[in-house]
Coordinates of C-alpha atoms and ligand atoms in Angstrom, one line a residue:
M1111 CA 0.0 0.0 0.0
G1112 CA 1.4 3.3 -1.0
K1113 CA 1.6 6.4 1.2
H1114 CA -1.6 7.8 0.0
S1115 CA -3.6 4.5 -0.4
V1116 CA -7.2 4.3 1.0
E1117 CA -9.7 1.4 0.9
A1118 CA -12.7 3.5 -0.2
L1119 CA -14.1 7.0 -0.7
S1120 CA -16.4 8.7 1.7
G1121 CA -17.7 12.1 2.3
F1122 CA -18.7 14.5 -0.6
V1123 CA -17.7 13.7 -4.1
V1124 CA -18.2 15.6 -7.3
V1125 CA -18.4 14.1 -10.7
T1126 CA -18.6 15.9 -14.0
G1127 CA -19.8 14.2 -17.2
A1128 CA -22.0 12.1 -15.0
S1129 CA -24.9 11.7 -17.4
S1130 CA -23.3 8.8 -19.5
G1131 CA -20.3 6.8 -20.3
I1132 CA -17.2 6.7 -18.0
G1133 CA -18.5 9.5 -15.7
L1134 CA -21.8 7.6 -14.9
E1135 CA -19.7 4.5 -14.1
L1136 CA -17.5 6.5 -11.8
A1137 CA -20.5 7.9 -10.0
K1138 CA -21.8 4.5 -9.4
L1139 CA -18.5 3.4 -7.9
A1140 CA -18.4 6.3 -5.4
A1141 CA -22.1 5.5 -4.6
Q1142 CA -21.2 2.0 -3.7
D1143 CA -18.6 3.3 -1.3
G1144 CA -21.3 5.4 0.3
A1145 CA -20.2 8.9 -0.9
S1146 CA -22.6 11.7 -1.2
L1147 CA -22.6 12.9 -4.7
L1148 CA -22.9 16.0 -6.8
L1149 CA -23.5 14.9 -10.5
V1150 CA -22.8 17.5 -13.2
A1151 CA -23.5 17.4 -16.8
D1152 CA -25.1 19.5 -19.7
R1153 CA -28.2 17.5 -19.9
D1154 CA -30.8 16.0 -17.7
L1155 CA -29.3 13.9 -14.9
T1156 CA -32.3 12.1 -13.7
E1157 CA -30.9 8.7 -14.8
G1158 CA -27.6 9.3 -13.2
V1159 CA -29.1 10.4 -10.0
A1160 CA -31.3 7.1 -10.0
A1161 CA -28.4 5.1 -10.8
A1162 CA -26.3 6.6 -7.9
R1163 CA -29.1 6.2 -5.4
A1164 CA -29.6 2.6 -6.4
A1165 CA -25.9 2.1 -6.0
G1166 CA -26.0 3.2 -2.4
A1167 CA -25.3 6.9 -2.3
P1168 CA -26.9 8.5 0.8
E1169 CA -27.4 11.9 -0.9
V1170 CA -27.4 12.7 -4.6
E1171 CA -27.7 16.2 -6.2
S1172 CA -27.4 17.1 -9.7
L1173 CA -26.5 20.4 -11.6
Q1174 CA -27.1 20.7 -15.3
V1175 CA -24.6 23.4 -16.7
D1176 CA -22.3 23.8 -19.7
L1177 CA -18.8 23.3 -18.4
A1178 CA -17.4 25.2 -21.5
T1179 CA -18.5 28.4 -19.9
D1180 CA -17.2 30.4 -16.9
E1181 CA -20.8 30.8 -15.6
G1182 CA -21.3 26.9 -15.8
V1183 CA -18.0 26.3 -13.8
E1184 CA -18.9 29.0 -11.3
Q1185 CA -22.3 27.5 -10.7
V1186 CA -20.5 24.2 -9.8
I1187 CA -18.1 26.1 -7.5
A1188 CA -21.1 27.9 -5.9
R1189 CA -23.1 24.6 -5.3
I1190 CA -20.1 23.1 -3.6
G1191 CA -20.0 26.1 -1.4
G1192 CA -17.9 25.6 1.7
R1193 CA -18.2 21.8 1.6
R1194 CA -15.1 19.7 1.8
V1195 CA -14.7 17.9 -1.4
A1196 CA -13.2 14.3 -0.6
A1197 CA -12.9 13.6 -4.4
L1198 CA -13.5 15.3 -7.7
F1199 CA -13.9 13.4 -10.9
A1200 CA -13.0 15.9 -13.6
N1201 CA -14.2 13.7 -16.4
A1202 CA -16.6 15.9 -18.7
G1203 CA -15.3 16.2 -22.1
H1204 CA -16.1 15.6 -25.8
G1205 CA -14.5 15.2 -29.2
L1206 CA -14.9 16.4 -32.6
G1207 CA -14.1 14.8 -35.8
K1208 CA -13.3 15.8 -39.4
G1209 CA -10.3 17.8 -40.6
F1210 CA -9.6 21.0 -38.6
L1211 CA -10.4 23.4 -41.3
D1212 CA -13.7 21.7 -42.0
Q1213 CA -14.9 22.1 -38.5
E1214 CA -17.0 25.0 -37.4
W1215 CA -14.8 27.3 -35.1
E1216 CA -17.6 27.4 -32.5
E1217 CA -17.7 23.7 -32.3
A1218 CA -13.9 23.5 -32.1
R1219 CA -13.8 26.1 -29.5
H1220 CA -16.4 24.2 -27.4
V1221 CA -14.1 21.3 -27.2
I1222 CA -11.2 23.4 -26.0
D1223 CA -13.5 25.3 -23.6
T1224 CA -14.8 22.1 -22.0
N1225 CA -11.8 19.8 -22.1
V1226 CA -9.2 22.4 -21.1
T1227 CA -10.5 25.8 -19.8
G1228 CA -13.7 24.4 -17.9
T1229 CA -11.7 21.4 -16.6
V1230 CA -8.8 23.4 -15.3
H1231 CA -10.9 26.2 -13.9
L1232 CA -12.8 23.7 -11.7
I1233 CA -9.6 22.0 -10.7
H1234 CA -8.1 25.3 -9.7
A1235 CA -11.0 25.9 -7.3
V1236 CA -11.3 22.6 -5.9
A1237 CA -7.5 21.7 -5.5
R1238 CA -7.0 25.0 -3.7
Q1239 CA -9.6 23.9 -1.1
M1240 CA -7.8 20.5 -0.8
R1241 CA -4.4 21.9 -0.5
A1242 CA -5.6 24.3 2.3
R1243 CA -6.9 21.3 4.3
N1244 CA -4.0 18.9 3.1
E1245 CA -6.3 16.2 1.9
G1246 CA -8.4 15.2 -1.1
R1247 CA -8.2 13.3 -4.4
I1248 CA -8.8 14.4 -8.1
L1249 CA -9.2 11.9 -10.9
V1250 CA -9.0 13.8 -14.3
T1251 CA -10.0 11.9 -17.5
G1252 CA -7.2 12.4 -19.9
S1253 CA -6.7 10.1 -22.9
I1254 CA -4.0 8.1 -24.7
A1255 CA -5.0 10.5 -27.5
G1256 CA -2.9 13.1 -25.6
H1257 CA 0.2 11.1 -26.8
I1258 CA -0.9 11.1 -30.5
P1259 CA -1.0 14.1 -33.1
G1260 CA -4.7 13.7 -33.8
T1261 CA -5.1 14.0 -37.6
F1262 CA -8.8 14.3 -38.1
Q1263 CA -9.5 14.7 -34.4
L1264 CA -7.0 17.3 -33.9
V1265 CA -8.3 19.8 -31.5
Y1266 CA -9.6 16.9 -29.3
N1267 CA -6.2 15.2 -29.1
S1268 CA -4.4 18.4 -28.4
T1269 CA -6.8 19.2 -25.4
K1270 CA -5.9 15.8 -24.1
A1271 CA -2.1 16.4 -24.5
F1272 CA -2.7 19.4 -22.4
I1273 CA -4.7 17.5 -19.7
D1274 CA -2.3 14.5 -19.6
D1275 CA 0.8 17.0 -19.0
F1276 CA -1.3 19.3 -16.6
C1277 CA -2.0 16.3 -14.4
N1278 CA 1.6 15.2 -14.2
G1279 CA 2.7 18.7 -13.3
L1280 CA 0.1 19.4 -10.9
S1281 CA 0.7 16.2 -9.1
N1282 CA 4.2 17.1 -8.8
E1283 CA 3.5 20.6 -7.5
L1284 CA 1.4 18.9 -4.7
K1285 CA 3.9 16.2 -4.0
D1286 CA 4.6 17.3 -0.5
T1287 CA 0.9 17.4 0.4
N1288 CA -1.7 14.7 0.9
V1289 CA -3.6 15.7 -2.1
V1290 CA -3.7 13.1 -4.9
I1291 CA -3.9 13.8 -8.6
T1292 CA -4.4 10.9 -10.9
C1293 CA -4.8 10.9 -14.7
L1294 CA -7.0 8.3 -16.2
E1295 CA -5.9 7.6 -19.8
P1296 CA -8.3 5.4 -21.6
G1297 CA -8.0 4.2 -25.3
P1298 CA -11.3 4.0 -27.3
V1299 CA -14.2 3.3 -24.9
D1300 CA -17.7 2.3 -25.8
T1301 CA -19.6 5.3 -24.8
E1302 CA -21.5 8.0 -26.8
F1303 CA -18.2 9.6 -27.4
F1304 CA -17.7 8.7 -31.1
E1305 CA -21.4 9.5 -32.0
R1306 CA -21.2 12.9 -30.4
A1307 CA -17.8 13.5 -32.1
G1308 CA -19.5 12.8 -35.6
M1309 CA -17.0 9.8 -36.0
L1310 CA -19.2 6.9 -36.4
D1311 CA -18.1 6.5 -40.1
T1312 CA -14.4 6.2 -39.1
N1313 CA -12.3 3.2 -38.3
A1314 CA -11.9 4.6 -34.7
G1315 CA -15.7 4.9 -34.4
Q1316 CA -16.3 1.3 -35.7
G1317 CA -13.3 -0.4 -33.9
S1318 CA -13.1 -2.4 -30.7
K1319 CA -13.6 -0.5 -27.5
S1320 CA -13.3 -0.9 -23.9
D1321 CA -16.2 -1.4 -21.5
P1322 CA -16.8 2.1 -19.7
A1323 CA -17.5 0.1 -16.4
K1324 CA -14.0 -1.4 -16.7
V1325 CA -12.2 1.8 -17.4
A1326 CA -13.9 3.5 -14.6
R1327 CA -12.9 0.7 -12.2
D1328 CA -9.2 1.1 -13.3
G1329 CA -9.3 4.8 -12.8
Y1330 CA -11.2 4.6 -9.4
K1331 CA -8.7 2.0 -8.2
A1332 CA -5.8 4.1 -9.2
L1333 CA -7.1 7.2 -7.5
L1334 CA -7.7 5.2 -4.2
S1335 CA -4.1 3.9 -4.6
G1336 CA -2.8 7.3 -5.0
D1337 CA -1.2 6.4 -8.3
L1338 CA -0.2 9.3 -10.8
Q1339 CA -1.5 7.8 -13.9
I1340 CA -3.4 4.9 -15.3
T1341 CA -3.7 3.8 -18.9
S1342 CA -6.7 1.4 -18.9
G1343 CA -6.0 -1.9 -21.0
F1344 CA -2.9 -3.7 -22.0
M1345 CA -3.1 -2.8 -25.7
N1346 CA -3.7 0.9 -24.9
K1347 CA -0.6 0.8 -22.8
V1348 CA 1.4 -0.7 -25.8
Q1349 CA -0.2 1.9 -28.1
S1350 CA 0.7 4.8 -25.7
F1351 CA 4.3 3.6 -25.5
F1352 CA 4.8 3.4 -29.2
S1353 CA 3.1 6.8 -29.8
D1354 CA 5.8 8.3 -27.4
I1355 CA 8.8 6.6 -29.2
L1356 CA 7.8 6.6 -32.8
P1357 CA 8.4 9.9 -34.9
D1358 CA 5.4 12.3 -34.7
E1359 CA 4.8 12.3 -38.4
V1360 CA 4.4 8.4 -38.3
V1361 CA 1.9 8.6 -35.4
A1362 CA 0.1 11.4 -37.1
Q1363 CA -0.2 9.2 -40.3
M1364 CA -1.5 6.1 -38.1
H1365 CA -4.2 8.3 -36.7
R1366 CA -5.2 9.5 -40.1
R1367 CA -6.0 5.9 -40.9
M1368 CA -8.2 5.6 -37.8
A1369 CA -10.0 9.0 -37.9
E1370 CA -10.3 10.1 -41.4
P1371 CA -13.9 10.6 -42.4
K1372 CA -15.4 7.5 -44.2
S1373 CA -12.4 5.3 -43.2
G1374 CA -14.7 2.9 -41.5
S1375 CA -15.6 -0.3 -43.5
T1376 CA -19.4 0.4 -43.1
Q1377 CA -21.1 3.8 -43.6
P1378 CA -23.9 4.1 -41.0
V1379 CA -26.8 6.0 -42.4
H1380 CA -27.3 8.0 -39.1
A1381 CA -23.7 9.2 -38.8
S1382 CA -23.2 12.9 -38.5
S1383 CA -21.8 14.4 -41.7
Ligands
LIG1429 N1 -14.8 7.3 -25.2 C1 -13.6 7.3 -25.5 O1 -13.1 6.5 -26.4 C2 -12.7 7.9 -24.7 C3 -11.4 7.7 -24.6 C4 -10.5 8.4 -23.9 C5 -10.9 9.5 -23.1 N2 -12.2 9.7 -23.1 C6 -12.7 10.8 -22.1 O2 -13.6 10.4 -21.2 C7 -14.5 11.5 -20.8 C8 -15.9 10.9 -20.7 O3 -16.2 10.5 -22.0 P1 -17.1 9.3 -22.3 O4 -16.3 8.5 -23.3 O5 -17.8 8.8 -21.2 O6 -18.3 10.0 -23.3 P2 -19.8 10.4 -23.1 O7 -20.7 9.1 -22.9 O8 -20.1 11.2 -24.3 O9 -19.9 11.3 -21.8 C9 -19.4 12.6 -21.7 C10 -19.9 13.2 -20.5 O10 -19.4 14.4 -20.4 C11 -20.4 15.5 -20.4 N3 -20.0 16.7 -21.0 C12 -19.4 16.8 -22.3 N4 -19.4 18.2 -22.5 C13 -19.8 19.0 -21.4 C14 -20.0 20.2 -21.3 N5 -19.6 21.3 -22.0 N6 -20.6 20.6 -20.0 C15 -21.1 19.6 -19.1 N7 -20.9 18.3 -19.5 C16 -20.3 18.0 -20.6 C17 -21.6 14.8 -21.0 O11 -22.8 15.4 -20.6 P3 -23.8 16.2 -21.6 O12 -24.0 15.1 -22.8 O13 -24.8 16.5 -20.9 O14 -23.0 17.2 -22.3 C18 -21.4 13.3 -20.5 O15 -21.9 13.3 -19.3 C19 -14.2 12.5 -21.8 O16 -13.4 13.5 -21.0 C20 -13.5 11.9 -22.9 O17 -12.6 12.8 -23.6 C21 -13.1 9.1 -23.8

């Protein structure tokens, strides 16, 4: 057991992106530990609240805000108020397919504002509070995409490069405290992610994916262990390793084959254009 290892989470836990996918699974895990939850997303959270209650959370609140906006993040901070956050799952995020110059700027900007600005803004407020009381845990959902120049998902991968590095650096800044920062770096996961990014017609959108419940368990366990970083899945560890050592142009070309529009073997009729 490491210096910061604990058996379970208790107290007040905040989960962003809790309406579906990895965030919903993280919320259920914290609920099973008996934590009280604040669930945040940009759509109705009735399902997430019901799932967290069913999993055993004594109290579950929800807040529907756009975390790409300052106002949205400030509403989360205001809702937390003076309460001690035992753990923050900074998980909300989304992707965007197609070539960079074929994307609408407002859509590309929403990816940056959600994945980077909103995420870092919330962490800034919560981690300050944690540092002041010298306890607390933050799991940030980065991605192995952060190691890969993301041809045809360029803005998204670049946001995750920021997040992966940010976690490592923040963890180091806090190394003499009891505040734990853990970066969860999944590979492709079977969630609403690829549909929302308009990538169902790509190899990446149609390829094999991890179970979000398993990815969440890996991240949750790493957070409790006090680990700095967890890449969920053996093949994703291999891919991440080779992405770091191969020349960038080779990795960028490999990503083209995965993410180029219409690169998938079948063309779903309902894929976003
Ligand atoms: N799926 C993958 O292959 C994969 C791989 C590596 C990393 N990740 C990362 O994992 C995290 C969770 O994604 P997922 O795969 O679980 O996808 P998902 O099923 O689409 O879930 C994304 C969650 O983030 C929320 N969200 C997105 N933008 C938001 C905004 N501006 N304001 C508030 N909430 C927002 C969504 O809520 P609303 O729908 O209400 O906006 C939803 O709850 C993301 O950070 C993603 O980048 C995913």
